[in-house]
Every structure is written in structure tokens, then in C-alpha cells.
PDB file of C-alpha atoms in Angstrom:
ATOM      1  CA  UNK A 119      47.591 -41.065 -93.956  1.00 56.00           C
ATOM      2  CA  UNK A 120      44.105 -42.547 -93.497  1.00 73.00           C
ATOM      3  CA  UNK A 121      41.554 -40.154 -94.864  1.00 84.00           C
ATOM      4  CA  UNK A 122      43.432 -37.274 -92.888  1.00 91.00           C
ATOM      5  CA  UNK A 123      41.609 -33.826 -93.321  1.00 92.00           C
ATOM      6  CA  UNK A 124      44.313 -30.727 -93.444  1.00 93.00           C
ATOM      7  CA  UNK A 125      42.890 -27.807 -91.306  1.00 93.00           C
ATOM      8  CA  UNK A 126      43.744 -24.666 -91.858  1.00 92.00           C
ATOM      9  CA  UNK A 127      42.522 -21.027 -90.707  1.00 93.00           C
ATOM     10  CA  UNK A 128      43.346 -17.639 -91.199  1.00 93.00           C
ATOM     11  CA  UNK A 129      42.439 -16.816 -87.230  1.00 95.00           C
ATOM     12  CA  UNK A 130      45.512 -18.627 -86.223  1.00 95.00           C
ATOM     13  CA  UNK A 131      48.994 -18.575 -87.631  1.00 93.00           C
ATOM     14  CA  UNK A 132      50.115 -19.595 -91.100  1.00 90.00           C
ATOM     15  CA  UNK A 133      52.834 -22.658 -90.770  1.00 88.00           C
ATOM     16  CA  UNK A 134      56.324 -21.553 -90.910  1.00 81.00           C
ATOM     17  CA  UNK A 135      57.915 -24.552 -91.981  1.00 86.00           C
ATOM     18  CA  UNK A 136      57.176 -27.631 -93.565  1.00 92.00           C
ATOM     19  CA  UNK A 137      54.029 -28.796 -91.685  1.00 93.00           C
ATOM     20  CA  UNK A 138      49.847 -27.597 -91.403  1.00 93.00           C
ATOM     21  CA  UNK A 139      48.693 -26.152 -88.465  1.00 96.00           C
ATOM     22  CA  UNK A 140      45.894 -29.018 -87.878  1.00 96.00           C
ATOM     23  CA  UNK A 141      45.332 -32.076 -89.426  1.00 95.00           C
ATOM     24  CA  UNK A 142      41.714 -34.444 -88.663  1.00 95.00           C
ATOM     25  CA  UNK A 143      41.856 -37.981 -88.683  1.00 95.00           C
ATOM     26  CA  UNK A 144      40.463 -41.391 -87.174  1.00 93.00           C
ATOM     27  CA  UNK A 145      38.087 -39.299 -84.702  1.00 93.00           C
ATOM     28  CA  UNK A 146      40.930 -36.724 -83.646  1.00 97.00           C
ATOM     29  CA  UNK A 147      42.705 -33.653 -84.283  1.00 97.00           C
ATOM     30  CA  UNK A 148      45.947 -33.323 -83.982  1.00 97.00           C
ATOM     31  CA  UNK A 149      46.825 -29.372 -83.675  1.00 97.00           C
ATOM     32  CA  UNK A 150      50.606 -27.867 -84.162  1.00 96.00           C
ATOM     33  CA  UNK A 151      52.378 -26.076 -81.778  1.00 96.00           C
ATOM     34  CA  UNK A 152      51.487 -22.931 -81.650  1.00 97.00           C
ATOM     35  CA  UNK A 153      53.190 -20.178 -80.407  1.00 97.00           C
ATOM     36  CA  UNK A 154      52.269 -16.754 -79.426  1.00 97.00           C
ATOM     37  CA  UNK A 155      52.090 -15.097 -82.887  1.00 96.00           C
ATOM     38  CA  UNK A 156      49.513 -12.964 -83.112  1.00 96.00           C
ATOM     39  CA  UNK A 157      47.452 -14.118 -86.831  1.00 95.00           C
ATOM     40  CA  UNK A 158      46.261 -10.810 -87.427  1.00 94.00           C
ATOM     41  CA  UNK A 159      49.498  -8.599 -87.403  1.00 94.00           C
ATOM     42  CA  UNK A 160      52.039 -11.765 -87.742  1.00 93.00           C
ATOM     43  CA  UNK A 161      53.945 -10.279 -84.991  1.00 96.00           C
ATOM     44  CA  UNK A 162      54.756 -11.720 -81.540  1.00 96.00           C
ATOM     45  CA  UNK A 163      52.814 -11.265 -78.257  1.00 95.00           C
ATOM     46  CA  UNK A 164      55.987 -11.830 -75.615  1.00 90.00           C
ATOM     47  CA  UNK A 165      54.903  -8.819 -73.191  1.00 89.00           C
ATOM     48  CA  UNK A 166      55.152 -11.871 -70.498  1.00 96.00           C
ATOM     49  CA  UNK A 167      54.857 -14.928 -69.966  1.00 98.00           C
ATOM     50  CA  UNK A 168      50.940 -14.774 -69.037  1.00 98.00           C
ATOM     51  CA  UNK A 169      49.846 -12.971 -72.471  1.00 98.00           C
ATOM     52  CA  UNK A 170      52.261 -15.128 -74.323  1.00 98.00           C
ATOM     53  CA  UNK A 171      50.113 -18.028 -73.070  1.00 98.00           C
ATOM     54  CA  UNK A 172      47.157 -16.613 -73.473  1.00 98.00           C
ATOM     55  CA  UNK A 173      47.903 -15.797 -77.549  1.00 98.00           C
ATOM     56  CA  UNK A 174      48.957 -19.543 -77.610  1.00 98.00           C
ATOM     57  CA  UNK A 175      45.803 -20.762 -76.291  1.00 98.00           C
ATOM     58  CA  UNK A 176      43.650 -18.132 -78.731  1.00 98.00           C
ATOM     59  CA  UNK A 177      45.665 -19.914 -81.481  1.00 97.00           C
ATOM     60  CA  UNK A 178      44.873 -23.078 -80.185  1.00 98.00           C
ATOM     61  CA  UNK A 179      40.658 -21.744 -79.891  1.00 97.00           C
ATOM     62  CA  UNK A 180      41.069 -21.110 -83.434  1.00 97.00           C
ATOM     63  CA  UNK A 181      41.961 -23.956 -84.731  1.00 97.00           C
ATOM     64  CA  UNK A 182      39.391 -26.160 -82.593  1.00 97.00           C
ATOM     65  CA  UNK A 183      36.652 -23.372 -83.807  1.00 97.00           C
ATOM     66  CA  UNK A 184      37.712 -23.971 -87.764  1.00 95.00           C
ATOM     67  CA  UNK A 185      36.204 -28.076 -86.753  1.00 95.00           C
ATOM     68  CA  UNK A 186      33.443 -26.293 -84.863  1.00 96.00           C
ATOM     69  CA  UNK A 187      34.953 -28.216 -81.304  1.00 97.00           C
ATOM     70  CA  UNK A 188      36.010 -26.007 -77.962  1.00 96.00           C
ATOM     71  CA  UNK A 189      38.807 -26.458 -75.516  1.00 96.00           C
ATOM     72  CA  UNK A 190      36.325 -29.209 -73.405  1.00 95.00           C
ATOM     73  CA  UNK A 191      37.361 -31.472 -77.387  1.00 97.00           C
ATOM     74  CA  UNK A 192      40.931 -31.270 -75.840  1.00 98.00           C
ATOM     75  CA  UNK A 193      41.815 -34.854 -74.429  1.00 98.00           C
ATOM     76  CA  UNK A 194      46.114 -34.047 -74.973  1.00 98.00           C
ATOM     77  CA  UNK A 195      47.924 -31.173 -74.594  1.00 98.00           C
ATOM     78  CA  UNK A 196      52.439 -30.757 -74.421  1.00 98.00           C
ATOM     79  CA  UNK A 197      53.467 -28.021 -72.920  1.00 98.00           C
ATOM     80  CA  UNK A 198      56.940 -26.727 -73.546  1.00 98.00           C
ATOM     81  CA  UNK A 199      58.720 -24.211 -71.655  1.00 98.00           C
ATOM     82  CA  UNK A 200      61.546 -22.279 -71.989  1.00 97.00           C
ATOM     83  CA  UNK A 201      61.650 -21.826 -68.056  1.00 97.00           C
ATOM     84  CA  UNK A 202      60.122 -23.956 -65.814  1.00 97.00           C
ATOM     85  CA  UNK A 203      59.909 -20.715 -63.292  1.00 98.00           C
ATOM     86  CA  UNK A 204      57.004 -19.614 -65.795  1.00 98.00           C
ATOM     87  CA  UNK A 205      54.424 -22.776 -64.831  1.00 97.00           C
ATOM     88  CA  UNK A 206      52.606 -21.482 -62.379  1.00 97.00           C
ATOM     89  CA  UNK A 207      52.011 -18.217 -64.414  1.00 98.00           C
ATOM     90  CA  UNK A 208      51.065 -20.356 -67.139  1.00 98.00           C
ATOM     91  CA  UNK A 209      48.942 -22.699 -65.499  1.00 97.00           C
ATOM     92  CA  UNK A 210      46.878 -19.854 -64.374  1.00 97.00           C
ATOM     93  CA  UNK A 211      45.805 -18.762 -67.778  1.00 98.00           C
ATOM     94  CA  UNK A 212      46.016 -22.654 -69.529  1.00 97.00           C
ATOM     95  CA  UNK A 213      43.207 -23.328 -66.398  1.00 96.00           C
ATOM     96  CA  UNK A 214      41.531 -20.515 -67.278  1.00 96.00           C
ATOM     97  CA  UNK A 215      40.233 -21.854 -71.083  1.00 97.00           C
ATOM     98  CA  UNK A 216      38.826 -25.440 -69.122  1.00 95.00           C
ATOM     99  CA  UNK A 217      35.351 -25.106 -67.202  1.00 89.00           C
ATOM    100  CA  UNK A 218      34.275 -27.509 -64.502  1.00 86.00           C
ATOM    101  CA  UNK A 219      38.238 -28.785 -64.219  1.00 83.00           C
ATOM    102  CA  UNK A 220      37.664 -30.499 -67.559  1.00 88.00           C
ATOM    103  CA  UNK A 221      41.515 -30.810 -68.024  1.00 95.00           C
ATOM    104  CA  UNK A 222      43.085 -33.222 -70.753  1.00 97.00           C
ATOM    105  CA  UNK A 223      45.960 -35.487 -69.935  1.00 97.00           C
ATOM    106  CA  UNK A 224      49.222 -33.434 -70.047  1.00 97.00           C
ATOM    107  CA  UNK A 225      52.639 -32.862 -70.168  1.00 97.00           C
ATOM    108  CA  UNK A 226      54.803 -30.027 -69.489  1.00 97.00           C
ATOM    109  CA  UNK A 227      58.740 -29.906 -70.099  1.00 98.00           C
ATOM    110  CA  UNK A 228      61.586 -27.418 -70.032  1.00 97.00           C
ATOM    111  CA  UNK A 229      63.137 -26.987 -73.511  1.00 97.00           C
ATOM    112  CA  UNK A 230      66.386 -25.331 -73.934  1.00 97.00           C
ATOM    113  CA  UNK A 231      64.890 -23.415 -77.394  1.00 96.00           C
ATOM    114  CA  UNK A 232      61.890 -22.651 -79.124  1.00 95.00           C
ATOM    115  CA  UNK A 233      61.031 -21.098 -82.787  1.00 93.00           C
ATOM    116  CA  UNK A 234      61.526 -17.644 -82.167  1.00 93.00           C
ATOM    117  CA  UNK A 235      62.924 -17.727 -79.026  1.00 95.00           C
ATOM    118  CA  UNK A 236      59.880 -17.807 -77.828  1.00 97.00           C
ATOM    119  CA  UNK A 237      59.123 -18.825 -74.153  1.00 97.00           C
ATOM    120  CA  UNK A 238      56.180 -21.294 -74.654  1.00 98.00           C
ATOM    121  CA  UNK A 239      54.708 -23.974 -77.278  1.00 98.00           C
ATOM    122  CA  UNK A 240      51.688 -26.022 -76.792  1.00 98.00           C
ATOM    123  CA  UNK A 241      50.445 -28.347 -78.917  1.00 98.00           C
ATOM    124  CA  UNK A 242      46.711 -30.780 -78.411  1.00 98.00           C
ATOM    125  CA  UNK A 243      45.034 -33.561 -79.616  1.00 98.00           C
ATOM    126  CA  UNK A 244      41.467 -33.043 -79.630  1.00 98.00           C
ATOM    127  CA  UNK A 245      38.607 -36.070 -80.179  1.00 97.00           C
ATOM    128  CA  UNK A 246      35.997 -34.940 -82.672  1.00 92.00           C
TER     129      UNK A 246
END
């Protein structure tokens, strides 16, 4: 890797696997997905789908903050879903961290699994 930077935080989740949760390189940051574990208790937020977006998208805050950037730094985001019935819910709160309609190129795709059976993943690319 090219003078890559590993991010890491304690206001978003530790890795569970082999991987960081951010990495900063050429200009960009390239964050995990993250899923709705809360960092402070290590437990899950899965109430429904809307908070469980909204944890992953505080996760995803984080880890922009640690770089000092802001969702508006976001130019690529993936979006998977466990069911596709959940995007509107979860387009509601995703929208909801963007002012102005300042949205980043996306994707969003139904998955049959997740770590943790959870419901949603997202993970960005941000440009520093």
C-alpha cells in the first residue's frame, strides 16, 4: 500500500476479523462496513430497521470525525441489505446525515447474510 494511514477509533467498533475499520490513502478514505454495534456497550442496536441504520451511520460519523471530515467528505457509499422491503425506511434516516441533497454515488443490494445476522452494512469512501 502507498503511504496508507490505518484509522482507528474507539467511538466506533473495534474490527472483528482480519481487517481495520478505516484506512487513508492517495486523497481518500476508505471506511469498513459497519454495522449497527453500538462502540460503547459492544452490543447490537437491531430494535428496527430505522435505529439499526441510524447506529450504522453514527459508526460511519465516527470514523470520518477521527480524520476531522463529515458525511458532505462522503463521495461512495454500498449499501447492503438483508431485505430490500427495508429501503425506504433506510433511506429516510441515510438522507437524513446529507444537507442540501449532497448525496455520494451509491449502491444498494440485497444480501442473503450479514455478520451477525444483522439487517444492514454500509460501507464509504470519503475524499480528504
Amino acid at each position: 500500500m502507498k503511504e496508507a494511514k490505518v484509522i482507528k477509533t474507539p467511538n466506533a467498533p473495534a474490527a472483528i476479523g482480519p481487517y481495520h475499520q478505516a484506512i487513508k490513502v492517495n486523497g481518500f478514505l476508505f471506511c469498513s462496513g459497519q454495522i449497527a454495534i453500538d462502540p460503547k456497550s459492544g452490543k447490537l442496536v437491531t430494535e428496527n430497521i430505522s435505529q439499526e441504520t441510524k447506529q450504522v451511520m453514527e459508526n460511519i460519523s465516527a470514523l470520518l470525525k477521527a480524520e476531522s471530515l463529515g458525511t458532505s467528505d462522503i463521495v461512495k457509499t454500498t449499501i447492503f441489505l438483508k431485505n430490500m422491503d427495508n429501503y425506504a425506511a433506510v433511506n429516510e434516516v441515510y438522507a437524513s446525515y446529507f444537507q442540501d441533497e449532497n448525496f455520494p454515488a451509491r449502491e444498494a443490494v440485497e444480501v442473503s447474510r450479514l455478520p451477525k445476522n444483522v439487517n444492514i452494512e454500509i460501507s464509504i469512501i470519503a475524499s480528504i
